[in-house]
Every structure is written in C-alpha cells, then in structure tokens.
Short mmCIF file of C-alpha atoms and ligand atoms in Angstrom, two decimals:
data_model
loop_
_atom_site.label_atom_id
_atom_site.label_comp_id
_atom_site.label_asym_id
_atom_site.label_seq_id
_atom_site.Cartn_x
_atom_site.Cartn_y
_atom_site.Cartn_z
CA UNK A 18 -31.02 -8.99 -17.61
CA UNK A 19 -31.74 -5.45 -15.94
CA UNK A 20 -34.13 -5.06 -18.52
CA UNK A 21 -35.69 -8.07 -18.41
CA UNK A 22 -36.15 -7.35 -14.54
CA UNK A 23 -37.26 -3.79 -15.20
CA UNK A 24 -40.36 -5.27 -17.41
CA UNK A 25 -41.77 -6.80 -14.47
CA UNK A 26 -44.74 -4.50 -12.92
CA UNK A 27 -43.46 -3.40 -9.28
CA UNK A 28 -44.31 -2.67 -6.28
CA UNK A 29 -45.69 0.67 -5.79
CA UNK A 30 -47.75 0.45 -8.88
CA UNK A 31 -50.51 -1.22 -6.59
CA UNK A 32 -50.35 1.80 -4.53
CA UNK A 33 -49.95 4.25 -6.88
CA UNK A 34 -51.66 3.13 -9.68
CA UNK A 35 -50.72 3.78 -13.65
CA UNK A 36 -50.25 7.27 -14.93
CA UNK A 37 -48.31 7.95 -11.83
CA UNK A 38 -45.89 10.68 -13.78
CA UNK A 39 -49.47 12.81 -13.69
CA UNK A 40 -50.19 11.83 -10.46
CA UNK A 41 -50.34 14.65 -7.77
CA UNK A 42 -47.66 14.70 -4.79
CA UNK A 43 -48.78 13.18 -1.84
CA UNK A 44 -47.97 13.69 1.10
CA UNK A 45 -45.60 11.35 3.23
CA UNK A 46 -47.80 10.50 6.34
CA UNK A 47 -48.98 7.80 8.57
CA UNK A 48 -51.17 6.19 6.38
CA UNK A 49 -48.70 6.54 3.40
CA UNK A 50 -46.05 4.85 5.54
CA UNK A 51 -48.55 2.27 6.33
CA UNK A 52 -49.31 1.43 3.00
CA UNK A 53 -45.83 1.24 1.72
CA UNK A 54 -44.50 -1.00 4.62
CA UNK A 55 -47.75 -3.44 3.48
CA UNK A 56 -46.52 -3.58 -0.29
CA UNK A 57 -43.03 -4.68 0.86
CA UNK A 58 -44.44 -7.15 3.32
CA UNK A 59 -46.35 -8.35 0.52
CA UNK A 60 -43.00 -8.66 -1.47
CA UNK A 61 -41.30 -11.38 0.54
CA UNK A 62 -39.13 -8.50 2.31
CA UNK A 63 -40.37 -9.55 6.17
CA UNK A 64 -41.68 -7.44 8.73
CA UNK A 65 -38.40 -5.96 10.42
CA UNK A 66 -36.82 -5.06 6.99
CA UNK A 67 -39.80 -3.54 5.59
CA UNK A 68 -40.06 -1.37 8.75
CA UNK A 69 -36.67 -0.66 8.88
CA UNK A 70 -37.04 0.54 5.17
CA UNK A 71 -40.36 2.51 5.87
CA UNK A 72 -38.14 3.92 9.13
CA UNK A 73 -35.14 5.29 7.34
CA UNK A 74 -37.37 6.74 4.45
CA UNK A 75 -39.73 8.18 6.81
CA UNK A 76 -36.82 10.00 8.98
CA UNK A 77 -36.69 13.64 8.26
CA UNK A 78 -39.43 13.88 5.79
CA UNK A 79 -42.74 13.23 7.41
CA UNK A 80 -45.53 15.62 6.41
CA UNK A 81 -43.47 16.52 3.50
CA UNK A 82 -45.32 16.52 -0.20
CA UNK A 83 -43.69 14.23 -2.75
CA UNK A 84 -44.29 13.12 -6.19
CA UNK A 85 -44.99 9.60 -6.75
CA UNK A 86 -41.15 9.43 -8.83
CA UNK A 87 -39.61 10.95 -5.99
CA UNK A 88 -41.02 8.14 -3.24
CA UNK A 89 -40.19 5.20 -5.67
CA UNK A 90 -36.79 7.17 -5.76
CA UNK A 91 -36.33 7.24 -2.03
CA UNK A 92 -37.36 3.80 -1.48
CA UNK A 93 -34.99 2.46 -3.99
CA UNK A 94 -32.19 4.56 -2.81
CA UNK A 95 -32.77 2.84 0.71
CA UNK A 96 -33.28 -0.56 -0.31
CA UNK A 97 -30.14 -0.03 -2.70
CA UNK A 98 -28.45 1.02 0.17
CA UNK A 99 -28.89 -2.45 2.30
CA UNK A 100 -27.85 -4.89 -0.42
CA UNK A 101 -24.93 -2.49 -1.87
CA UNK A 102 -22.53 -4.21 0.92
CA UNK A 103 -23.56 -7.48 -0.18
CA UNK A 104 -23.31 -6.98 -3.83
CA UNK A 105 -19.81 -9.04 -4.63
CA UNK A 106 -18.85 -10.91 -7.43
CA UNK A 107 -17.26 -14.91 -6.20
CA UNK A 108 -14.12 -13.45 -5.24
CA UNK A 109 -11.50 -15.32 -6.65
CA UNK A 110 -7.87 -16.68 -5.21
CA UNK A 111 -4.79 -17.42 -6.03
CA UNK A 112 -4.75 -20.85 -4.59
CA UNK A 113 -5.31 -23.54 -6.79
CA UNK A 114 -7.49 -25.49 -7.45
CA UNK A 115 -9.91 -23.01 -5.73
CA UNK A 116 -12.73 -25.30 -4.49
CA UNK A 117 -16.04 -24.21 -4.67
CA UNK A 118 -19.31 -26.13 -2.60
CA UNK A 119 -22.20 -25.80 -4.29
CA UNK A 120 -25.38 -26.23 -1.82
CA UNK A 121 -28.79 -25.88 -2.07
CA UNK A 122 -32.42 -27.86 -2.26
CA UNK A 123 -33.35 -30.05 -5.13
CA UNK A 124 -34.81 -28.01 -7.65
CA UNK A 125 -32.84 -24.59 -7.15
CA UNK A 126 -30.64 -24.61 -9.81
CA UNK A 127 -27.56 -26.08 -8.45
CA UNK A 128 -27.01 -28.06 -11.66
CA UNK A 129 -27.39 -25.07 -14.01
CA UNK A 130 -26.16 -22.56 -12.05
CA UNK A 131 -22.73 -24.74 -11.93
CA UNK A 132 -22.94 -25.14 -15.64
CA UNK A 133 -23.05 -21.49 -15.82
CA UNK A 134 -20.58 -20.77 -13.54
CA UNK A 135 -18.23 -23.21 -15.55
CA UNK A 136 -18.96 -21.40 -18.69
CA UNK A 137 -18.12 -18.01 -17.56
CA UNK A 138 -14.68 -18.66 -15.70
CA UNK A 139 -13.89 -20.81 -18.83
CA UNK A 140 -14.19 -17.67 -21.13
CA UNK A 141 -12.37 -15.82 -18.46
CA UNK A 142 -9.50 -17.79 -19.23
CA UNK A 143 -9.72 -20.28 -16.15
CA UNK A 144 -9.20 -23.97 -16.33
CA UNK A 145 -12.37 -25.43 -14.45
CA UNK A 146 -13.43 -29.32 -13.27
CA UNK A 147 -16.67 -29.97 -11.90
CA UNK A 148 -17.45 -32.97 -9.76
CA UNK A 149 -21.20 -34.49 -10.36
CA UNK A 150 -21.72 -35.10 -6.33
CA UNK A 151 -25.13 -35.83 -6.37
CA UNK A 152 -24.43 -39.21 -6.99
CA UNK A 153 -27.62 -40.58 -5.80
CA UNK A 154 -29.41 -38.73 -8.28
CA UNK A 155 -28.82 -40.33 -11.64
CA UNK A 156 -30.44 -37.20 -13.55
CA UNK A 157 -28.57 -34.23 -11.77
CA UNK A 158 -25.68 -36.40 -12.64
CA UNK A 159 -27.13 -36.83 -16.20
CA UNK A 160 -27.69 -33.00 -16.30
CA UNK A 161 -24.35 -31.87 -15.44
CA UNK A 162 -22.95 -34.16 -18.16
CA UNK A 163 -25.17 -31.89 -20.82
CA UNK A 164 -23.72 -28.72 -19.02
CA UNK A 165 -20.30 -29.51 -18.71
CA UNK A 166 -19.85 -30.40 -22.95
CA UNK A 167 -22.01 -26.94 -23.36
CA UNK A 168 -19.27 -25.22 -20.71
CA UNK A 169 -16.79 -27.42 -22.53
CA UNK A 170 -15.17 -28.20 -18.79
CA UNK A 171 -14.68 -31.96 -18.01
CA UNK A 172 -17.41 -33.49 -15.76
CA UNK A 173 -16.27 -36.00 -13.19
CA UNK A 174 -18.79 -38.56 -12.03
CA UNK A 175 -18.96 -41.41 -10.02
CA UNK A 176 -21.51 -44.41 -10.28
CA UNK A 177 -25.26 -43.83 -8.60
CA UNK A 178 -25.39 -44.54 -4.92
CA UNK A 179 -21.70 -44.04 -4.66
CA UNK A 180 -19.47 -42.05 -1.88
CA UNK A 181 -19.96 -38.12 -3.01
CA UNK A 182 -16.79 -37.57 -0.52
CA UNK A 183 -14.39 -40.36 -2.79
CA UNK A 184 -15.71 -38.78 -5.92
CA UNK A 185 -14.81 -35.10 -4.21
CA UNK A 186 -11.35 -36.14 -3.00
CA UNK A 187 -10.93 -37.60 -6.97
CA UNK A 188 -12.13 -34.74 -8.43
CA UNK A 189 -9.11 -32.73 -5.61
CA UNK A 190 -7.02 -34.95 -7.17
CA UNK A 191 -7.28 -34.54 -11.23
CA UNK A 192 -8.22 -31.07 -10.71
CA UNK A 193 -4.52 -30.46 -8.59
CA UNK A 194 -2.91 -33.19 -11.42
CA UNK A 195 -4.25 -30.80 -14.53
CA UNK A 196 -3.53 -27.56 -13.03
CA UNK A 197 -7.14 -26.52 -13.09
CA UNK A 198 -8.07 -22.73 -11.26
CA UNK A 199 -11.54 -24.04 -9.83
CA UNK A 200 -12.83 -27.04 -8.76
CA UNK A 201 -16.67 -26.75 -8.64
CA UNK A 202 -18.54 -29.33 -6.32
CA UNK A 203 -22.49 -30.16 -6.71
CA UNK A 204 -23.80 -31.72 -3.99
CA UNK A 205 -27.42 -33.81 -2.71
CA UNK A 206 -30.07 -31.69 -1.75
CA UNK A 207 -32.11 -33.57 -0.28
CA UNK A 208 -33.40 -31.90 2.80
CA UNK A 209 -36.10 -34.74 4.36
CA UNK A 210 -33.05 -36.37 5.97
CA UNK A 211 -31.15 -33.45 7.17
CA UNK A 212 -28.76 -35.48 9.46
CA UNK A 213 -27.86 -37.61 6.14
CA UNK A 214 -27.24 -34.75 4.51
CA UNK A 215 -24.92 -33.20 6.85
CA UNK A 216 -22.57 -35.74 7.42
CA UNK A 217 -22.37 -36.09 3.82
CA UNK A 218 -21.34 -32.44 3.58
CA UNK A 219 -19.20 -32.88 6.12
CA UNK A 220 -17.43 -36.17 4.94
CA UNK A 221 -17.11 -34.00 1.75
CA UNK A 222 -15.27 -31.16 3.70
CA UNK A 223 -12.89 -33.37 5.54
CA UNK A 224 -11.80 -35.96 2.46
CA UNK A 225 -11.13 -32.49 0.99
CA UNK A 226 -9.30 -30.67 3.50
CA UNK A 227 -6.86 -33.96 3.38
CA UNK A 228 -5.57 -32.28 0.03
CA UNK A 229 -6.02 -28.39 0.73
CA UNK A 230 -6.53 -27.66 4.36
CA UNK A 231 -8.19 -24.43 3.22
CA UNK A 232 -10.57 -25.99 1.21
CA UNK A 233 -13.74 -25.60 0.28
CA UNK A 234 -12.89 -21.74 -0.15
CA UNK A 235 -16.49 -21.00 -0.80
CA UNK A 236 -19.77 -22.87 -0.12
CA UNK A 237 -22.11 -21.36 -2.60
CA UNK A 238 -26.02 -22.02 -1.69
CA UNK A 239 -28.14 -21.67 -4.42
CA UNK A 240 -31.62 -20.37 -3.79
CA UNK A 241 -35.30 -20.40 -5.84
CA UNK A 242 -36.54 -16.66 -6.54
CA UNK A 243 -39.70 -18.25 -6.54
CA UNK A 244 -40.26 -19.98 -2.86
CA UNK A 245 -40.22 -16.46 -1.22
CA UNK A 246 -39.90 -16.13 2.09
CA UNK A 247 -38.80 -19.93 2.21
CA UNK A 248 -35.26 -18.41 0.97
CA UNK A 249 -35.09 -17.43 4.69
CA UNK A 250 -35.80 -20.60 6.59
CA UNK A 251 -32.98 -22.15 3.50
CA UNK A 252 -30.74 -20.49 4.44
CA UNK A 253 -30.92 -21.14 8.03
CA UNK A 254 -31.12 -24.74 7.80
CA UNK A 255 -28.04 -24.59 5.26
CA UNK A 256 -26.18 -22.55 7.35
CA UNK A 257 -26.47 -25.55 10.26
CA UNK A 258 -25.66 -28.28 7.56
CA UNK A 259 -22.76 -25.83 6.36
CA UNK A 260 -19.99 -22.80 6.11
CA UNK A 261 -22.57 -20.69 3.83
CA UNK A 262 -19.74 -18.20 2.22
CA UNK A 263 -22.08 -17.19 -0.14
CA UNK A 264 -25.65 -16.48 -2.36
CA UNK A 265 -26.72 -17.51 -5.78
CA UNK A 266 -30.13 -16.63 -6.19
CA UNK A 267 -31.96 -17.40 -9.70
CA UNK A 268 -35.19 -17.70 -11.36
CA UNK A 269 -35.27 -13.79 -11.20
CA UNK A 270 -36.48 -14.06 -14.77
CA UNK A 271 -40.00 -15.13 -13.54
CA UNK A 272 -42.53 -13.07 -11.87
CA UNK A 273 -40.88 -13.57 -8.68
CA UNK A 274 -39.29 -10.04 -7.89
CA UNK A 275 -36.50 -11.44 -4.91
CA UNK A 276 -37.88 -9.13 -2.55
CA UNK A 277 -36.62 -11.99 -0.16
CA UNK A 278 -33.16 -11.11 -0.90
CA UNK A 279 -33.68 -7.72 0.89
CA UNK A 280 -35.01 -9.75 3.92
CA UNK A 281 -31.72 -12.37 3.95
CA UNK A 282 -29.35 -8.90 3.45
CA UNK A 283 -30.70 -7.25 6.19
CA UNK A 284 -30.59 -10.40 8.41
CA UNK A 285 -27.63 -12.52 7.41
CA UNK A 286 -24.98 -9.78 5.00
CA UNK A 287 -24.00 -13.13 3.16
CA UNK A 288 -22.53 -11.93 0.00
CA UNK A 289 -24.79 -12.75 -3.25
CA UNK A 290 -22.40 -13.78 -5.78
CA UNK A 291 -24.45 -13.89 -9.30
CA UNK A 292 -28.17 -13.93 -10.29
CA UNK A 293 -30.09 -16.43 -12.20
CA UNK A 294 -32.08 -14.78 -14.96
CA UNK A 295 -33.26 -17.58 -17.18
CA UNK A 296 -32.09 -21.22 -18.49
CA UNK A 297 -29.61 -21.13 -20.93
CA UNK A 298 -25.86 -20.73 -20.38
CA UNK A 299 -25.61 -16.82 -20.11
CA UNK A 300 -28.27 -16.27 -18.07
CA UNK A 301 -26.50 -15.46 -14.88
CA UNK A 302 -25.63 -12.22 -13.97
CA UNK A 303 -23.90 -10.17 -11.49
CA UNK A 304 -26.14 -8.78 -8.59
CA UNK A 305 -26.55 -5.08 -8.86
CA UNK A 306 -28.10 -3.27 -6.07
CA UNK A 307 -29.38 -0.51 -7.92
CA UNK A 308 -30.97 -2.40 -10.88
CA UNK A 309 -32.34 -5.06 -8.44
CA UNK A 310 -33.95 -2.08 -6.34
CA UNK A 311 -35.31 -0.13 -9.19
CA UNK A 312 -36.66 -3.21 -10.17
CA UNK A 313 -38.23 -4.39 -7.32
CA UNK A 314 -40.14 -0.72 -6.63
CA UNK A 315 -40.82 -0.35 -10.02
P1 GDP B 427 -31.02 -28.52 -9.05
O1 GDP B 427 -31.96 -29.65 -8.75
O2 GDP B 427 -30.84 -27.63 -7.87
O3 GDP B 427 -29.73 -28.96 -9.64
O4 GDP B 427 -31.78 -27.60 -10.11
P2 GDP B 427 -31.59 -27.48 -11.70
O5 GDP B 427 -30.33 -26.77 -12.01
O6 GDP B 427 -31.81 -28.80 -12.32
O7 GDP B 427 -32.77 -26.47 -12.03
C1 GDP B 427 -34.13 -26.78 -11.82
C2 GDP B 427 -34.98 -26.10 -12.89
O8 GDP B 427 -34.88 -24.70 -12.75
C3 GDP B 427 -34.53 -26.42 -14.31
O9 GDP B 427 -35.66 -26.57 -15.11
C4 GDP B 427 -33.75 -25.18 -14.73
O10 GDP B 427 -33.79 -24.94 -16.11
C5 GDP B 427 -34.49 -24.10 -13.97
N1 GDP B 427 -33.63 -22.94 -13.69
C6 GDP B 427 -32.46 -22.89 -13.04
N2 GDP B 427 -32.01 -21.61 -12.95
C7 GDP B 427 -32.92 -20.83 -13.56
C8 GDP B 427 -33.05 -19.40 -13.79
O11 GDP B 427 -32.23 -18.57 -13.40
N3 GDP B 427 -34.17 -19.00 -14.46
C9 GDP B 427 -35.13 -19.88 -14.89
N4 GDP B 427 -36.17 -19.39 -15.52
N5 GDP B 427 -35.04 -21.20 -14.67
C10 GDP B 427 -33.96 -21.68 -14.02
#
C-alpha cells in the first residue's frame, strides 16, 4: 500500500518540475513560501493548515538555499508531524462484545470497509458478528452478506424497511450469547433527511446501551478520499448526528492523495484508525504518518 501511494505524482512536482535531483537549490523566500502554501491549498489541505505548514517550515530558515530533496524533506517532516498524534490503530478492549458504529455517507465504503475490518480481527484470532443495519437498503444489506462469507464472520440481518435499533439490540444479544470480541454495526447513510437519520443513530445507541451501558465503544465514520474537502463538512455533520471516536478514510488507491486528512488532523485530532487502499479484502491498511506524508509531497 505505501508503494502503491508512493506511485502517485505529488505535490511539489508541479512546482519543481522533473529532474528535480539536478535541480539547483533555491532559495526559501516569499515567493517560494507562496507557491508552496498554493500547492497544498490545491491538495484539499485548507487554508489555515497549509499556512500553518508553510509557517512552521518557514521559521528559522528564510533566505536560506535548499535543494529541492531537502524542501520536500522539510515539508514532509512537518506534515508528518501533525498527523503522527492521530496515527492509532482501533484500539481494542477487554470488554466484550466490543461494539463498534460504523457511520458514514452512502457510497464511502462502510460496507467494505466492515468486511475488511471483519476479516482482519478474524485472522487476529477474534470472534466477530456484524449487524447489516442499513436495513432500508436491500443492496448494502445484500453486500454485507458477500463480505461476511469472504470474512467468514456471521452476518445478521433483518428484513428491508425494518427497525435498525431491534436488529442492533439482536445482534447485542447473539453476539453476548456466542462470546464474540466485536460486534460491528453498519448503519443508513442517508444524509438528505438528517433528522431521520439521527434519531435512528440514536435509537441505535440507546436499545444498545440497554445491554452494555458503555456501548458503542467506538463510532467509526468512514470517509471518500475522493470528495476532498467535503471530508470536512462530513465530518461535521456526523459529529452532530454522532460520538465520532474515530476515522476510516479509503479510496487512497485512486488519484486522490487525502491531503484532506491533514486539514481534519489539524482541525478535529480524531484518531484515523485504518486506510482504504483498494477493493478487495486486504486492502486496508494502517495509517502511517510518514508514508502518507512522503506520499502526499512526493
Ligand atoms: P457504502 O455505501 O458506504 O457501504 O460503500 P461501499 O462499501 O459499498 O463502497 C462503495 C464503492 O467504493 C464500492 O464500489 C467499493 O468497492 C468502493 N471502495 C470502498 N473502499 C474502497 C477503497 O479503499 N478503494 C477503492 N478503490 N474502492 C473502494
């Protein structure tokens, strides 16, 4: 996966140009400054991080002649150095079942991300239920099905249109019965009726706390590399609708370079859990700062 996000062209490459090893130093002024803070604009990384990056690189070394390596090198460091605190794997309890929420628009990669999830604590060793709470959507439901036999972790469902919270407080209840470590929930994410959506949320919370009054322990919201700067406004709206704990951001296989998760580090230091770097089963991958910044500069 760091490879795979390493082949992606970067950012300073349309300041720098190719045969940067070559290139002559430049020297760190003004209009350098200027120039880098407009390439991580550009990036999805928002105007206050990008100047706060440009800032703290900038501090102490203005006027000074560098070598194209050695600004990539600095900018990564800094960048690095904003999502290192956020950089944590799901942390995971004692308590069982431990229930995870899994949040997020239609389209994010709830579904596959949770199939993924499955797969992973099931080769650590972890006995893991997932609960198909989309229930108005007969294809997420359909989809989850697919993942859970791949996972090989038992999918419970309930029939379309049906209560997501009585299907939740079942799942509680088979997952406590079998002894299983994590409980993984996938809910609607249907955003065009957010009112809807949040007492649904919330009914799921409350049927849930009925049977662990420190449940969910983590509501995961899954985000789209690929809407950008929308990430931001997601994860405001979530955070109304519920107790974000936690990121999953995927599609990082694409073009799409995250520079939004710099932007939602900086602003909100919720922890990103995992990466999505492609479609099939393995394809999600810890977050690591360094990679992720190396990547993104390029
Ligand atoms: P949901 O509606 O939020 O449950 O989203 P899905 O899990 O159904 O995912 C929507 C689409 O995104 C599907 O076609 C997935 O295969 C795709 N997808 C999900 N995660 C990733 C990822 O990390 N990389 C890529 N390339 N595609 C992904």
């Amino acid at each position: 996966s760091a490879a795979s996000l390493a082949e992606k062209p970067g950012l300073l490459g349309r300041i720098f140009g190719r045969g940067e090893s070559s290139a002559p130093r430049r020297v760190l002024d003004d209009a350098m400054i200027e120039s880098l803070e407009e390439v991580l604009i550009q990036a999805d990384m928002g105007v206050e991080t990008a100047l706060r990056v440009t800032a703290n690189l900038a501090e102490g070394r203005m006027g000074r002649k560098l070598s194209v390596a050695e600004i990539k090198g600095l900018l990564a460091g800094e960048i690095a150095r904003i999502m290192e605190p956020v950089a944590r794997p799901l942390p995971l309890y004692a308590k069982k079942p431990q229930v995870v929420l899994v949040v997020g628009v239609n389209g994010s990669g709830k579904t596959t991300t949770i199939g993924k999830l499955a797969s992973q604590f099931r080769a650590a060793g972890k006995k893991v239920v997932i609960a198909a709470g989309d229930t108005f959507r007969a294809a997420a439901v359909e989809q989850l099905q697919v993942w859970g036999a791949r996972a090989g972790v038992p999918v419970m469902t309930a029939p379309e249109g049906s209560d997501p919270a009585s299907l939740a407080f079942d799942a509680m209840d088979r997952a406590e019965r079998e002894g299983a470590d994590l409980l993984l929930i996938d809910t609607a994410g249907r955003l065009q009726n957010r009112q809807d959506l949040m007492e649904e949320l919330a009914k799921i919370v409350r049927v849930i706390r009925k049977k662990d009054a420190s449940a969910p322990h983590n509501t995961l919201l899954v985000l789209d590399a690929t809407t950008g700067q929308n990430a931001l406004s997601q994860v405001d709206t979530f955070r109304k609708l519920a107790d974000v704990s936690g990121l999953v951001m995927t599609k990082l296989d694409g073009t799409a370079k995250g520079g939004v998760l710099v932007a939602l580090a900086d602003r909100f230091g919720l922890p990103i859990h995992a990466i999505g770097v492609g479609e099939q089963i393995d394809d999600l991958a810890p977050f690591d700062p360094q990679d992720f910044a190396c990547a993104l500069v390029g």
